[in-house]
């Protein structure tokens, strides 16, 4: 039987204990009447399928629709994801734009106040303990290969549950390392601000 490394165990613990809004949405589906009608569920699923086809054809995001919940699921691997608080996300985005770089697609999770940056393929940096510690201090994380994230569906956007802060532009996604570097830069800046004696 395969045994998880210490870092993988920590990642697993964090994923199981944090607010999973950006990875797995609540399974409750209620409205004022106490639940969706079959017609509403069918319509939401059809809308999600149409959006999923658009993501595949125009954005190179090869998700699949979970027909039970109407979510558009994307496996991490060929597409990477870096999740962080929206305040840090704004600084990362500002840093990239200030350097004349495209920041790529960003998913906003308004209820949890988090952003997910979609990137090019992931690498093994999630095993780097120094990187893990730096991201952990600012409540950021790297989505592990093989895990899934949820792409915004029309129903998500109508409810404001999950939206595009920066919609996909064709199939462009920044290098994974580029987003990690910008996040680390801002994480270190945040550390300096909070050190005793700093301005």
mmCIF file of N, CA and C in Angstrom, residues 6-62:
data_model
loop_
_atom_site.group_PDB
_atom_site.id
_atom_site.type_symbol
_atom_site.label_atom_id
_atom_site.label_comp_id
_atom_site.label_asym_id
_atom_site.label_seq_id
_atom_site.Cartn_x
_atom_site.Cartn_y
_atom_site.Cartn_z
ATOM 1 N N UNK A 6 5.280 13.059 4.291
ATOM 2 C CA UNK A 6 4.826 14.043 5.282
ATOM 3 C C UNK A 6 4.152 15.250 4.653
ATOM 4 N N UNK A 7 4.717 15.748 3.558
ATOM 5 C CA UNK A 7 4.117 16.919 2.902
ATOM 6 C C UNK A 7 2.751 16.568 2.341
ATOM 7 N N UNK A 8 2.623 15.394 1.709
ATOM 8 C CA UNK A 8 1.328 14.991 1.155
ATOM 9 C C UNK A 8 0.300 14.819 2.263
ATOM 10 N N UNK A 9 0.732 14.328 3.444
ATOM 11 C CA UNK A 9 -0.199 14.190 4.568
ATOM 12 C C UNK A 9 -0.691 15.558 5.026
ATOM 13 N N UNK A 10 0.219 16.537 5.063
ATOM 14 C CA UNK A 10 -0.177 17.895 5.471
ATOM 15 C C UNK A 10 -1.164 18.476 4.475
ATOM 16 N N UNK A 11 -0.862 18.343 3.163
ATOM 17 C CA UNK A 11 -1.771 18.836 2.133
ATOM 18 C C UNK A 11 -3.140 18.178 2.286
ATOM 19 N N UNK A 12 -3.152 16.874 2.515
ATOM 20 C CA UNK A 12 -4.398 16.138 2.666
ATOM 21 C C UNK A 12 -5.195 16.651 3.851
ATOM 22 N N UNK A 13 -4.492 16.902 4.973
ATOM 23 C CA UNK A 13 -5.165 17.418 6.168
ATOM 24 C C UNK A 13 -5.776 18.785 5.896
ATOM 25 N N UNK A 14 -5.014 19.665 5.249
ATOM 26 C CA UNK A 14 -5.506 21.015 4.979
ATOM 27 C C UNK A 14 -6.714 20.957 4.064
ATOM 28 N N UNK A 15 -6.618 20.144 3.010
ATOM 29 C CA UNK A 15 -7.732 20.049 2.076
ATOM 30 C C UNK A 15 -8.990 19.534 2.743
ATOM 31 N N UNK A 16 -8.853 18.670 3.746
ATOM 32 C CA UNK A 16 -10.030 18.105 4.401
ATOM 33 C C UNK A 16 -10.594 19.038 5.459
ATOM 34 N N UNK A 17 -9.810 20.048 5.900
ATOM 35 C CA UNK A 17 -10.267 20.868 7.018
ATOM 36 C C UNK A 17 -10.631 22.295 6.639
ATOM 37 N N UNK A 18 -10.167 22.787 5.476
ATOM 38 C CA UNK A 18 -10.464 24.172 5.129
ATOM 39 C C UNK A 18 -11.795 24.282 4.419
ATOM 40 N N UNK A 19 -12.273 25.526 4.272
ATOM 41 C CA UNK A 19 -13.492 25.793 3.521
ATOM 42 C C UNK A 19 -13.259 25.348 2.094
ATOM 43 N N UNK A 20 -14.069 24.411 1.613
ATOM 44 C CA UNK A 20 -13.844 23.828 0.309
ATOM 45 C C UNK A 20 -14.619 24.527 -0.795
ATOM 46 N N UNK A 21 -15.061 25.773 -0.592
ATOM 47 C CA UNK A 21 -15.838 26.489 -1.595
ATOM 48 C C UNK A 21 -15.168 26.450 -2.953
ATOM 49 N N UNK A 22 -13.799 26.624 -2.991
ATOM 50 C CA UNK A 22 -13.126 26.686 -4.277
ATOM 51 C C UNK A 22 -12.895 25.318 -4.894
ATOM 52 N N UNK A 23 -13.099 24.254 -4.114
ATOM 53 C CA UNK A 23 -12.876 22.924 -4.659
ATOM 54 C C UNK A 23 -14.170 22.123 -4.754
ATOM 55 N N UNK A 24 -14.933 22.087 -3.676
ATOM 56 C CA UNK A 24 -16.174 21.325 -3.689
ATOM 57 C C UNK A 24 -17.282 22.167 -3.069
ATOM 58 N N UNK A 25 -18.279 22.471 -3.836
ATOM 59 C CA UNK A 25 -19.379 23.292 -3.380
ATOM 60 C C UNK A 25 -20.347 22.476 -2.544
ATOM 61 N N UNK A 26 -21.120 23.141 -1.698
ATOM 62 C CA UNK A 26 -22.110 22.448 -0.872
ATOM 63 C C UNK A 26 -23.074 21.660 -1.742
ATOM 64 N N UNK A 27 -23.504 20.502 -1.245
ATOM 65 C CA UNK A 27 -24.417 19.671 -2.019
ATOM 66 C C UNK A 27 -25.863 20.105 -1.853
ATOM 67 N N UNK A 28 -26.135 21.071 -0.973
ATOM 68 C CA UNK A 28 -27.520 21.493 -0.790
ATOM 69 C C UNK A 28 -27.963 22.322 -1.986
ATOM 70 N N UNK A 29 -29.188 22.045 -2.467
ATOM 71 C CA UNK A 29 -29.730 22.782 -3.602
ATOM 72 C C UNK A 29 -31.149 23.177 -3.240
ATOM 73 N N UNK A 30 -31.292 24.319 -2.643
ATOM 74 C CA UNK A 30 -32.610 24.728 -2.190
ATOM 75 C C UNK A 30 -32.966 26.098 -2.728
ATOM 76 N N UNK A 31 -34.253 26.350 -2.807
ATOM 77 C CA UNK A 31 -34.754 27.681 -3.116
ATOM 78 C C UNK A 31 -35.841 27.995 -2.110
ATOM 79 N N UNK A 32 -36.632 29.043 -2.370
ATOM 80 C CA UNK A 32 -37.671 29.435 -1.415
ATOM 81 C C UNK A 32 -38.704 28.336 -1.206
ATOM 82 N N UNK A 33 -38.862 27.449 -2.189
ATOM 83 C CA UNK A 33 -39.849 26.389 -2.081
ATOM 84 C C UNK A 33 -39.280 25.151 -1.398
ATOM 85 N N UNK A 34 -37.989 25.195 -1.051
ATOM 86 C CA UNK A 34 -37.384 24.052 -0.363
ATOM 87 C C UNK A 34 -36.598 23.144 -1.270
ATOM 88 N N UNK A 35 -36.561 23.408 -2.580
ATOM 89 C CA UNK A 35 -35.777 22.572 -3.489
ATOM 90 C C UNK A 35 -36.073 22.923 -4.931
ATOM 91 N N UNK A 36 -35.158 22.566 -5.822
ATOM 92 C CA UNK A 36 -35.364 22.820 -7.239
ATOM 93 C C UNK A 36 -36.356 21.810 -7.803
ATOM 94 N N UNK A 37 -37.111 22.250 -8.793
ATOM 95 C CA UNK A 37 -37.977 21.307 -9.501
ATOM 96 C C UNK A 37 -37.111 20.508 -10.468
ATOM 97 N N UNK A 38 -37.660 19.424 -10.953
ATOM 98 C CA UNK A 38 -36.922 18.594 -11.916
ATOM 99 C C UNK A 38 -36.587 19.409 -13.161
ATOM 100 N N UNK A 39 -37.507 20.276 -13.584
ATOM 101 C CA UNK A 39 -37.274 21.099 -14.776
ATOM 102 C C UNK A 39 -36.120 22.072 -14.548
ATOM 103 N N UNK A 40 -36.056 22.672 -13.332
ATOM 104 C CA UNK A 40 -34.975 23.603 -13.019
ATOM 105 C C UNK A 40 -33.635 22.885 -12.963
ATOM 106 N N UNK A 41 -33.601 21.689 -12.380
ATOM 107 C CA UNK A 41 -32.370 20.912 -12.326
ATOM 108 C C UNK A 41 -31.916 20.529 -13.724
ATOM 109 N N UNK A 42 -32.867 20.126 -14.566
ATOM 110 C CA UNK A 42 -32.528 19.758 -15.941
ATOM 111 C C UNK A 42 -31.957 20.969 -16.682
ATOM 112 N N UNK A 43 -32.602 22.131 -16.515
ATOM 113 C CA UNK A 43 -32.142 23.342 -17.186
ATOM 114 C C UNK A 43 -30.736 23.729 -16.718
ATOM 115 N N UNK A 44 -30.490 23.649 -15.398
ATOM 116 C CA UNK A 44 -29.172 23.996 -14.867
ATOM 117 C C UNK A 44 -28.103 23.058 -15.419
ATOM 118 N N UNK A 45 -28.441 21.761 -15.533
ATOM 119 C CA UNK A 45 -27.483 20.795 -16.068
ATOM 120 C C UNK A 45 -27.204 21.069 -17.538
ATOM 121 N N UNK A 46 -28.253 21.397 -18.305
ATOM 122 C CA UNK A 46 -28.065 21.707 -19.723
ATOM 123 C C UNK A 46 -27.208 22.962 -19.899
ATOM 124 N N UNK A 47 -27.453 23.965 -19.052
ATOM 125 C CA UNK A 47 -26.637 25.189 -19.099
ATOM 126 C C UNK A 47 -25.177 24.865 -18.798
ATOM 127 N N UNK A 48 -24.960 23.995 -17.800
ATOM 128 C CA UNK A 48 -23.587 23.616 -17.431
ATOM 129 C C UNK A 48 -22.921 22.854 -18.570
ATOM 130 N N UNK A 49 -23.662 21.971 -19.229
ATOM 131 C CA UNK A 49 -23.095 21.218 -20.360
ATOM 132 C C UNK A 49 -22.694 22.161 -21.489
ATOM 133 N N UNK A 50 -23.554 23.143 -21.790
ATOM 134 C CA UNK A 50 -23.239 24.101 -22.855
ATOM 135 C C UNK A 50 -21.998 24.915 -22.486
ATOM 136 N N UNK A 51 -21.903 25.351 -21.216
ATOM 137 C CA UNK A 51 -20.742 26.112 -20.789
ATOM 138 C C UNK A 51 -19.486 25.248 -20.830
ATOM 139 N N UNK A 52 -19.615 23.997 -20.421
ATOM 140 C CA UNK A 52 -18.477 23.078 -20.431
ATOM 141 C C UNK A 52 -17.953 22.893 -21.851
ATOM 142 N N UNK A 53 -18.855 22.760 -22.821
ATOM 143 C CA UNK A 53 -18.439 22.639 -24.231
ATOM 144 C C UNK A 53 -17.691 23.889 -24.666
ATOM 145 N N UNK A 54 -18.168 25.062 -24.216
ATOM 146 C CA UNK A 54 -17.488 26.322 -24.552
ATOM 147 C C UNK A 54 -16.076 26.335 -23.971
ATOM 148 N N UNK A 55 -15.943 25.950 -22.701
ATOM 149 C CA UNK A 55 -14.622 25.909 -22.077
ATOM 150 C C UNK A 55 -13.689 24.987 -22.847
ATOM 151 N N UNK A 56 -14.208 23.846 -23.275
ATOM 152 C CA UNK A 56 -13.378 22.885 -24.001
ATOM 153 C C UNK A 56 -12.951 23.443 -25.359
ATOM 154 N N UNK A 57 -13.913 23.969 -26.096
ATOM 155 C CA UNK A 57 -13.651 24.409 -27.467
ATOM 156 C C UNK A 57 -12.816 25.679 -27.537
ATOM 157 N N UNK A 58 -13.108 26.650 -26.667
ATOM 158 C CA UNK A 58 -12.481 27.962 -26.786
ATOM 159 C C UNK A 58 -11.355 28.233 -25.796
ATOM 160 N N UNK A 59 -11.325 27.486 -24.685
ATOM 161 C CA UNK A 59 -10.364 27.805 -23.629
ATOM 162 C C UNK A 59 -9.426 26.660 -23.270
ATOM 163 N N UNK A 60 -9.566 25.508 -23.909
ATOM 164 C CA UNK A 60 -8.686 24.386 -23.590
ATOM 165 C C UNK A 60 -8.834 23.904 -22.160
ATOM 166 N N UNK A 61 -10.012 24.120 -21.566
ATOM 167 C CA UNK A 61 -10.295 23.660 -20.209
ATOM 168 C C UNK A 61 -11.213 22.443 -20.319
ATOM 169 N N UNK A 62 -10.611 21.257 -20.207
ATOM 170 C CA UNK A 62 -11.343 20.021 -20.498
ATOM 171 C C UNK A 62 -12.017 19.466 -19.248
#
